[in-house]
Amino acid sequence: MRLLHTSDWHLGRSFHRVGLLDAQAAFLDHLVATVHAHEVDAVLVAGDVYDRAVPPLSAVELFDTALHRLAGAGVPTVMISGNHDSARRLGVGAGLMERAGIHLRTDPAGVGTPVVLTDAHGDVALYGLPYLEPALVRERLGAERAGHEAVLAAAMDRVRADLAARPAGTRSVVLAHAFVAGGAPSDSERDITVGGVAAVPTGVFDGVDYVALGHLHGSQTVTPRVRYSGSPLAYSFSEADHRKTMWLVDLGPTGPDGAITAAERLDCPVPRPLARIRGRLDDLLADPALARHEQSWIEATLTDPARPAEPMSRLAARFPHTLNLVFDPERTAEDPDVSYGRRLRDRTDQQIAEDFVAHVRGGAALDGPERAVLHGAFDDVRVDTAEREGGR
């Protein structure tokens, strides 16, 4: 059975105020063409179909068109909701769509009920685990704690229980939207940290043949059977070096090393390459080595000791698609004027908050109970946001 694994479409998203709807439409054209060209048996979409809970009408229309084309091709599609989606909105009409071969899995209660497809080697059970916000699904799933690992483990217990009751040799695929340990994040994913912990171990998914992950935007192999497809388009300059792809995965009969017989990355269309350039403004405007980036989307970091006049217009004369301008003057690390942004780089919201509290009270670090209060505050805000968006 041949599976096409994709995720994180983020329909309706823009890139530094540049609309991406045409590029997203081109990707979906490519997706449908790939289904035909590679004789795909099922499409897997591992969450974040939309960029926000209430997407613009143009994004909904694009999604609707894509579903009609996939259904018209007679190719089953299994799709889960991600942390950017409103699960309730995405799941509207799921029962009717199922009749057309579009299987939406947005309800945590259904994690143990697979879509079952059949090929020459028998059945393949495909389980959809939508994004599981721990505080909202813990009781429903009977998880021991309100953490990502606990709720995913509870969901996987249901998957394994259902699988154990199926005929011997049944192959299994899980779609999940999560941050799995070993994955490399980028700047464009929404933080899903709970209690200071975001990542879950790969062992949570033991016992299945293939895990199709969504959430992280870089295509990557965590283990040979646990993979992220990544987003089909770049959504931040931190993804400038990403190769945007989908996974084409072949499942054969179950063997001693599992059922995967092949896994190939298929490139997605690139609307415009991304480039990060850095240096003094005059040097950037004169450097012949940067000619290859003149038609790229540009993030320019200027290192001039003093801010130059009209930097954006001067850059745009050579690099007309400059979208983001950063100032990082050349200074030593000991310089008291070193940029606030540089000091905060790679620090979490929790760490920044702890530093702030310590600063305003004269350098006294937080103790364990105080850190727990901050953890709880960040968790409460995230859960409140998820509840409000889910209820829209």
Short mmCIF file of C-alpha atoms in Angstrom, two decimals:
data_model
loop_
_atom_site.label_atom_id
_atom_site.label_comp_id
_atom_site.label_asym_id
_atom_site.label_seq_id
_atom_site.Cartn_x
_atom_site.Cartn_y
_atom_site.Cartn_z
CA MET A 1 0.00 0.00 0.00
CA ARG A 2 1.41 3.36 -1.03
CA LEU A 3 0.85 6.29 1.34
CA LEU A 4 1.46 10.00 0.71
CA HIS A 5 2.23 11.75 4.01
CA THR A 6 1.85 15.52 4.28
CA SER A 7 0.94 18.00 7.02
CA ASP A 8 0.93 21.61 8.18
CA TRP A 9 -0.69 23.21 5.16
CA HIS A 10 -1.63 26.29 7.24
CA LEU A 11 -4.13 27.42 4.62
CA GLY A 12 -4.74 31.16 4.91
CA ARG A 13 -1.30 32.00 6.29
CA SER A 14 0.84 34.81 4.94
CA PHE A 15 4.62 35.24 4.93
CA HIS A 16 5.71 38.61 6.32
CA ARG A 17 2.50 40.14 4.96
CA VAL A 18 2.85 38.45 1.56
CA GLY A 19 -0.24 36.37 0.79
CA LEU A 20 0.48 32.71 0.10
CA LEU A 21 -2.90 31.53 -1.15
CA ASP A 22 -1.70 31.15 -4.75
CA ALA A 23 1.36 29.20 -3.57
CA GLN A 24 -0.85 26.99 -1.41
CA ALA A 25 -3.15 26.39 -4.39
CA ALA A 26 -0.10 25.42 -6.47
CA PHE A 27 0.96 22.97 -3.76
CA LEU A 28 -2.49 21.35 -3.71
CA ASP A 29 -2.37 21.06 -7.52
CA HIS A 30 0.99 19.32 -7.06
CA LEU A 31 -0.45 17.07 -4.37
CA VAL A 32 -3.27 15.86 -6.61
CA ALA A 33 -0.87 15.40 -9.54
CA THR A 34 1.45 13.37 -7.30
CA VAL A 35 -1.43 11.13 -6.25
CA HIS A 36 -2.04 10.28 -9.90
CA ALA A 37 1.59 10.10 -11.03
CA HIS A 38 2.70 7.79 -8.20
CA GLU A 39 -0.51 5.75 -7.97
CA VAL A 40 -1.01 6.63 -4.32
CA ASP A 41 -3.45 4.46 -2.35
CA ALA A 42 -4.12 6.88 0.53
CA VAL A 43 -3.26 10.46 1.50
CA LEU A 44 -2.35 11.24 5.13
CA VAL A 45 -2.66 14.83 6.40
CA ALA A 46 -1.21 15.12 9.91
CA GLY A 47 -2.86 18.31 11.16
CA ASP A 48 -2.74 22.11 10.91
CA VAL A 49 -4.85 22.16 7.79
CA TYR A 50 -5.67 25.80 8.51
CA ASP A 51 -3.52 28.48 10.08
CA ARG A 52 -6.10 29.58 12.61
CA ALA A 53 -9.30 28.43 14.23
CA VAL A 54 -11.50 30.70 12.10
CA PRO A 55 -9.85 30.69 8.65
CA PRO A 56 -10.69 33.21 5.92
CA LEU A 57 -13.28 32.20 3.35
CA SER A 58 -10.63 31.99 0.63
CA ALA A 59 -8.77 29.32 2.62
CA VAL A 60 -11.98 27.35 3.24
CA GLU A 61 -12.80 27.43 -0.48
CA LEU A 62 -9.30 26.18 -1.32
CA PHE A 63 -9.67 23.34 1.18
CA ASP A 64 -13.09 22.44 -0.21
CA THR A 65 -11.72 22.30 -3.76
CA ALA A 66 -8.84 20.06 -2.68
CA LEU A 67 -11.21 17.61 -0.96
CA HIS A 68 -13.43 17.42 -4.03
CA ARG A 69 -10.43 16.66 -6.23
CA LEU A 70 -9.11 13.95 -3.89
CA ALA A 71 -12.55 12.39 -3.58
CA GLY A 72 -12.96 12.56 -7.36
CA ALA A 73 -9.68 10.70 -7.77
CA GLY A 74 -11.09 7.87 -5.64
CA VAL A 75 -8.14 8.07 -3.23
CA PRO A 76 -8.99 7.76 0.50
CA THR A 77 -7.74 10.69 2.57
CA VAL A 78 -7.21 10.51 6.34
CA MET A 79 -6.86 13.89 8.02
CA ILE A 80 -6.48 15.01 11.65
CA SER A 81 -6.81 18.41 13.30
CA GLY A 82 -3.70 20.19 14.60
CA ASN A 83 -3.12 22.77 17.31
CA HIS A 84 -3.85 25.61 14.86
CA ASP A 85 -7.18 24.12 13.76
CA SER A 86 -10.53 24.34 15.46
CA ALA A 87 -11.24 20.62 15.80
CA ARG A 88 -14.99 21.21 16.00
CA ARG A 89 -15.08 23.37 12.88
CA LEU A 90 -12.82 21.10 10.86
CA GLY A 91 -14.90 18.09 11.87
CA VAL A 92 -18.24 19.50 10.69
CA GLY A 93 -19.71 17.17 8.10
CA ALA A 94 -17.20 14.39 8.83
CA GLY A 95 -19.88 11.69 8.63
CA LEU A 96 -21.00 12.78 5.18
CA MET A 97 -17.45 13.25 3.91
CA GLU A 98 -16.55 9.73 5.01
CA ARG A 99 -18.91 8.39 2.36
CA ALA A 100 -16.74 10.11 -0.26
CA GLY A 101 -13.53 8.65 1.18
CA ILE A 102 -12.49 11.74 3.18
CA HIS A 103 -11.91 10.60 6.76
CA LEU A 104 -11.67 13.49 9.22
CA ARG A 105 -10.43 12.55 12.69
CA THR A 106 -10.92 15.50 15.04
CA ASP A 107 -12.60 13.93 18.10
CA PRO A 108 -10.23 12.49 20.76
CA ALA A 109 -12.86 9.89 21.64
CA GLY A 110 -12.32 8.22 18.25
CA VAL A 111 -8.57 7.61 18.51
CA GLY A 112 -9.09 3.84 18.79
CA THR A 113 -11.39 3.59 15.77
CA PRO A 114 -9.31 3.24 12.60
CA VAL A 115 -9.97 3.70 8.93
CA VAL A 116 -9.37 0.21 7.53
CA LEU A 117 -8.05 -0.19 3.99
CA THR A 118 -7.16 -3.43 2.25
CA ASP A 119 -4.53 -4.47 -0.28
CA ALA A 120 -3.05 -7.75 -1.51
CA HIS A 121 -1.32 -8.32 1.84
CA GLY A 122 -4.41 -7.79 4.01
CA ASP A 123 -5.71 -4.93 6.12
CA VAL A 124 -4.06 -1.65 7.02
CA ALA A 125 -5.57 0.12 10.05
CA LEU A 126 -5.04 3.89 10.02
CA TYR A 127 -5.58 5.62 13.37
CA GLY A 128 -6.00 9.39 13.60
CA LEU A 129 -4.85 11.11 16.80
CA PRO A 130 -5.83 14.78 16.53
CA TYR A 131 -3.85 17.32 18.52
CA LEU A 132 -4.51 16.46 22.16
CA GLU A 133 -4.49 19.48 24.46
CA PRO A 134 -3.66 17.72 27.76
CA ALA A 135 -5.85 19.75 30.11
CA LEU A 136 -8.89 19.36 27.84
CA VAL A 137 -8.65 15.63 27.03
CA ARG A 138 -7.02 14.08 30.10
CA GLU A 139 -10.26 12.90 31.71
CA ARG A 140 -11.81 11.76 28.43
CA LEU A 141 -8.81 9.55 27.70
CA GLY A 142 -8.24 8.41 31.28
CA ALA A 143 -4.67 9.75 31.33
CA GLU A 144 -2.79 9.68 34.62
CA ARG A 145 -1.50 13.26 34.28
CA ALA A 146 -2.22 16.37 32.23
CA GLY A 147 0.91 16.24 30.06
CA HIS A 148 1.62 15.52 26.40
CA GLU A 149 3.28 12.17 27.06
CA ALA A 150 0.47 11.04 29.37
CA VAL A 151 -2.41 11.84 26.99
CA LEU A 152 -0.61 10.44 23.95
CA ALA A 153 0.20 7.28 25.90
CA ALA A 154 -3.47 6.93 26.84
CA ALA A 155 -4.50 7.43 23.22
CA MET A 156 -1.95 4.87 22.04
CA ASP A 157 -3.21 2.37 24.63
CA ARG A 158 -6.57 2.55 22.85
CA VAL A 159 -4.85 2.13 19.48
CA ARG A 160 -2.93 -0.95 20.63
CA ALA A 161 -6.03 -2.46 22.26
CA ASP A 162 -7.99 -2.16 19.02
CA LEU A 163 -5.07 -3.48 16.97
CA ALA A 164 -4.67 -6.51 19.25
CA ALA A 165 -8.25 -7.54 18.47
CA ARG A 166 -7.66 -7.48 14.70
CA PRO A 167 -6.47 -10.37 12.51
CA ALA A 168 -2.80 -11.30 12.74
CA GLY A 169 -0.73 -9.49 10.14
CA THR A 170 -2.85 -6.33 10.20
CA ARG A 171 -0.52 -3.42 9.53
CA SER A 172 -0.95 -0.17 11.40
CA VAL A 173 -0.42 3.53 10.74
CA VAL A 174 -0.87 6.36 13.25
CA LEU A 175 -1.31 10.03 12.36
CA ALA A 176 -0.40 12.37 15.22
CA HIS A 177 0.22 16.07 15.75
CA ALA A 178 2.90 16.44 18.41
CA PHE A 179 6.47 17.44 19.22
CA VAL A 180 8.41 14.17 19.39
CA ALA A 181 11.86 14.07 20.98
CA GLY A 182 14.59 14.18 18.36
CA GLY A 183 12.66 16.50 16.04
CA ALA A 184 14.17 19.87 15.10
CA PRO A 185 11.80 22.85 15.49
CA SER A 186 11.73 26.13 13.57
CA ASP A 187 10.45 29.62 14.41
CA SER A 188 7.05 29.20 12.76
CA GLU A 189 5.48 26.55 15.02
CA ARG A 190 3.21 27.59 17.87
CA ASP A 191 4.60 26.59 21.28
CA ILE A 192 2.74 23.63 22.82
CA THR A 193 4.80 23.37 26.01
CA VAL A 194 2.90 22.03 29.02
CA GLY A 195 4.46 22.34 32.46
CA GLY A 196 7.80 23.15 30.87
CA VAL A 197 7.76 20.02 28.70
CA ALA A 198 6.93 20.02 24.99
CA ALA A 199 8.52 16.86 23.56
CA VAL A 200 7.37 13.27 24.00
CA PRO A 201 9.57 10.18 23.56
CA THR A 202 9.29 8.06 20.42
CA GLY A 203 8.52 5.05 22.61
CA VAL A 204 4.99 6.37 23.06
CA PHE A 205 4.30 5.10 19.53
CA ASP A 206 5.73 1.60 19.96
CA GLY A 207 3.78 -1.20 18.33
CA VAL A 208 2.75 0.37 15.02
CA ASP A 209 4.33 0.17 11.58
CA TYR A 210 4.39 3.83 10.61
CA VAL A 211 3.81 7.13 12.45
CA ALA A 212 2.92 10.10 10.22
CA LEU A 213 3.68 13.19 12.28
CA GLY A 214 2.70 16.82 11.94
CA HIS A 215 3.57 20.01 13.87
CA LEU A 216 7.27 20.54 13.13
CA HIS A 217 7.79 22.30 9.81
CA GLY A 218 11.01 20.59 8.73
CA SER A 219 10.79 17.24 6.95
CA GLN A 220 12.74 14.77 9.07
CA THR A 221 13.17 11.16 10.08
CA VAL A 222 13.02 10.69 13.85
CA THR A 223 13.30 6.91 13.40
CA PRO A 224 12.77 4.85 10.23
CA ARG A 225 9.13 4.37 11.19
CA VAL A 226 8.48 7.81 12.80
CA ARG A 227 8.68 10.76 10.40
CA TYR A 228 7.64 14.39 9.99
CA SER A 229 6.61 15.47 6.52
CA GLY A 230 7.07 19.13 7.43
CA SER A 231 5.12 22.01 5.95
CA PRO A 232 4.87 22.21 2.14
CA LEU A 233 5.88 25.90 2.19
CA ALA A 234 8.30 27.91 4.30
CA TYR A 235 6.52 30.01 6.92
CA SER A 236 9.54 31.69 8.55
CA PHE A 237 13.08 32.61 7.56
CA SER A 238 14.33 29.96 9.98
CA GLU A 239 13.21 27.52 7.25
CA ALA A 240 15.46 29.07 4.59
CA ASP A 241 17.57 25.90 4.41
CA HIS A 242 14.62 23.48 4.47
CA ARG A 243 13.90 21.19 1.57
CA LYS A 244 10.10 21.15 1.47
CA THR A 245 8.80 17.67 0.68
CA MET A 246 6.17 15.00 1.24
CA TRP A 247 6.88 11.37 2.19
CA LEU A 248 5.93 8.59 -0.20
CA VAL A 249 5.82 5.47 1.96
CA ASP A 250 5.28 1.91 0.75
CA LEU A 251 3.93 -0.74 3.12
CA GLY A 252 4.49 -4.37 2.26
CA PRO A 253 3.58 -7.40 4.37
CA THR A 254 4.62 -7.39 8.00
CA GLY A 255 8.18 -8.70 8.41
CA PRO A 256 10.81 -8.88 11.17
CA ASP A 257 11.74 -5.22 10.56
CA GLY A 258 8.16 -3.98 10.17
CA ALA A 259 6.12 -3.34 7.07
CA ILE A 260 7.85 -0.32 5.48
CA THR A 261 9.55 -1.34 2.26
CA ALA A 262 10.41 2.14 0.94
CA ALA A 263 10.22 5.80 1.99
CA GLU A 264 11.01 8.58 -0.49
CA ARG A 265 10.92 12.36 -0.20
CA LEU A 266 9.04 14.11 -3.00
CA ASP A 267 9.79 17.81 -3.49
CA CYS A 268 7.07 20.45 -3.24
CA PRO A 269 6.90 23.52 -5.53
CA VAL A 270 8.92 26.52 -4.31
CA PRO A 271 7.12 29.81 -4.99
CA ARG A 272 10.26 31.84 -4.31
CA PRO A 273 13.49 30.83 -2.55
CA LEU A 274 14.38 32.31 0.85
CA ALA A 275 17.71 33.84 1.80
CA ARG A 276 19.19 35.34 4.94
CA ILE A 277 21.95 37.83 4.26
CA ARG A 278 24.09 39.59 6.84
CA GLY A 279 26.64 42.42 6.82
CA ARG A 280 27.06 46.15 6.48
CA LEU A 281 24.60 47.74 4.09
CA ASP A 282 27.18 48.99 1.59
CA ASP A 283 28.82 45.56 1.53
CA LEU A 284 25.51 43.80 0.87
CA LEU A 285 24.73 46.15 -2.00
CA ALA A 286 28.12 45.59 -3.62
CA ASP A 287 28.85 41.89 -2.97
CA PRO A 288 28.77 40.01 -6.34
CA ALA A 289 28.35 36.69 -4.51
CA LEU A 290 24.82 37.77 -3.49
CA ALA A 291 23.61 38.04 -7.09
CA ARG A 292 21.99 34.60 -6.77
CA HIS A 293 19.65 36.01 -4.10
CA GLU A 294 18.41 39.04 -6.01
CA GLN A 295 15.02 37.44 -6.74
CA SER A 296 14.69 35.65 -3.40
CA TRP A 297 12.61 36.65 -0.41
CA ILE A 298 15.20 38.30 1.79
CA GLU A 299 15.78 38.73 5.49
CA ALA A 300 18.67 41.18 5.84
CA THR A 301 20.58 41.64 9.08
CA LEU A 302 22.53 44.90 9.05
CA THR A 303 25.64 45.02 11.21
CA ASP A 304 26.55 48.69 10.65
CA PRO A 305 27.66 50.29 13.94
CA ALA A 306 25.18 53.13 13.28
CA ARG A 307 21.83 52.67 11.58
CA PRO A 308 22.19 53.70 7.92
CA ALA A 309 19.75 56.05 6.21
CA GLU A 310 16.79 54.53 4.30
CA PRO A 311 18.06 50.97 4.57
CA MET A 312 14.92 49.24 3.28
CA SER A 313 14.59 51.30 0.10
CA ARG A 314 18.30 50.95 -0.64
CA LEU A 315 18.15 47.17 -0.15
CA ALA A 316 15.03 46.92 -2.30
CA ALA A 317 16.86 48.55 -5.20
CA ARG A 318 18.99 45.41 -5.47
CA PHE A 319 16.80 42.89 -3.63
CA PRO A 320 13.21 43.87 -4.56
CA HIS A 321 11.71 41.09 -2.44
CA THR A 322 13.26 42.11 0.87
CA LEU A 323 10.64 41.33 3.53
CA ASN A 324 12.39 41.59 6.87
CA LEU A 325 15.07 43.91 8.19
CA VAL A 326 17.04 43.21 11.38
CA PHE A 327 19.60 45.49 13.03
CA ASP A 328 22.45 43.81 14.88
CA PRO A 329 25.27 46.36 15.20
CA GLU A 330 28.82 45.06 15.47
CA ARG A 331 29.62 45.05 19.19
CA THR A 332 31.50 42.87 21.59
CA ALA A 333 29.56 40.44 23.77
CA GLU A 334 30.52 42.55 26.80
CA ASP A 335 29.10 45.74 25.32
CA PRO A 336 26.23 46.94 27.59
CA ASP A 337 24.31 47.99 24.50
CA VAL A 338 24.22 44.46 23.05
CA SER A 339 20.75 44.04 21.58
CA TYR A 340 17.86 42.91 23.72
CA GLY A 341 16.81 40.57 20.89
CA ARG A 342 20.19 38.84 20.93
CA ARG A 343 19.97 38.30 24.70
CA LEU A 344 16.54 36.71 24.32
CA ARG A 345 17.44 34.56 21.33
CA ASP A 346 16.68 30.84 21.83
CA ARG A 347 15.08 31.43 25.24
CA THR A 348 11.60 30.17 26.04
CA ASP A 349 8.75 32.30 27.39
CA GLN A 350 9.20 30.57 30.73
CA GLN A 351 12.92 31.42 30.88
CA ILE A 352 12.29 35.04 29.88
CA ALA A 353 9.64 35.40 32.59
CA GLU A 354 11.94 33.87 35.21
CA ASP A 355 14.74 36.25 34.22
CA PHE A 356 12.38 39.21 34.49
CA VAL A 357 11.16 38.27 37.96
CA ALA A 358 14.72 37.74 39.14
CA HIS A 359 15.74 41.12 37.69
CA VAL A 360 12.99 43.17 39.35
CA ARG A 361 13.74 41.71 42.75
CA GLY A 362 17.44 42.31 42.68
CA GLY A 363 18.76 39.10 41.15
CA ALA A 364 17.14 36.55 43.45
CA ALA A 365 16.39 33.42 41.39
CA LEU A 366 12.99 31.71 41.55
CA ASP A 367 12.58 28.66 43.74
CA GLY A 368 10.71 25.49 42.77
CA PRO A 369 7.20 26.55 43.89
CA GLU A 370 7.58 29.91 42.14
CA ARG A 371 8.62 28.23 38.90
CA ALA A 372 5.58 25.97 39.22
CA VAL A 373 3.32 29.04 39.51
CA LEU A 374 4.78 30.44 36.27
CA HIS A 375 4.40 27.06 34.54
CA GLY A 376 0.77 27.00 35.61
CA ALA A 377 0.13 30.54 34.39
CA PHE A 378 1.51 29.81 30.92
CA ASP A 379 -0.44 26.53 30.76
CA ASP A 380 -3.68 28.28 31.81
CA VAL A 381 -3.31 30.91 29.09
CA ARG A 382 -2.68 28.27 26.42
CA VAL A 383 -5.62 26.13 27.56
CA ASP A 384 -7.93 29.15 27.72
CA THR A 385 -6.93 30.07 24.16
CA ALA A 386 -7.56 26.50 22.98
CA GLU A 387 -11.00 26.44 24.64
CA ARG A 388 -12.02 29.79 23.14
CA GLU A 389 -10.79 28.86 19.66
CA GLY A 390 -12.36 25.41 19.85
CA GLY A 391 -15.71 26.91 20.76
CA ARG A 392 -15.83 29.31 17.82
#
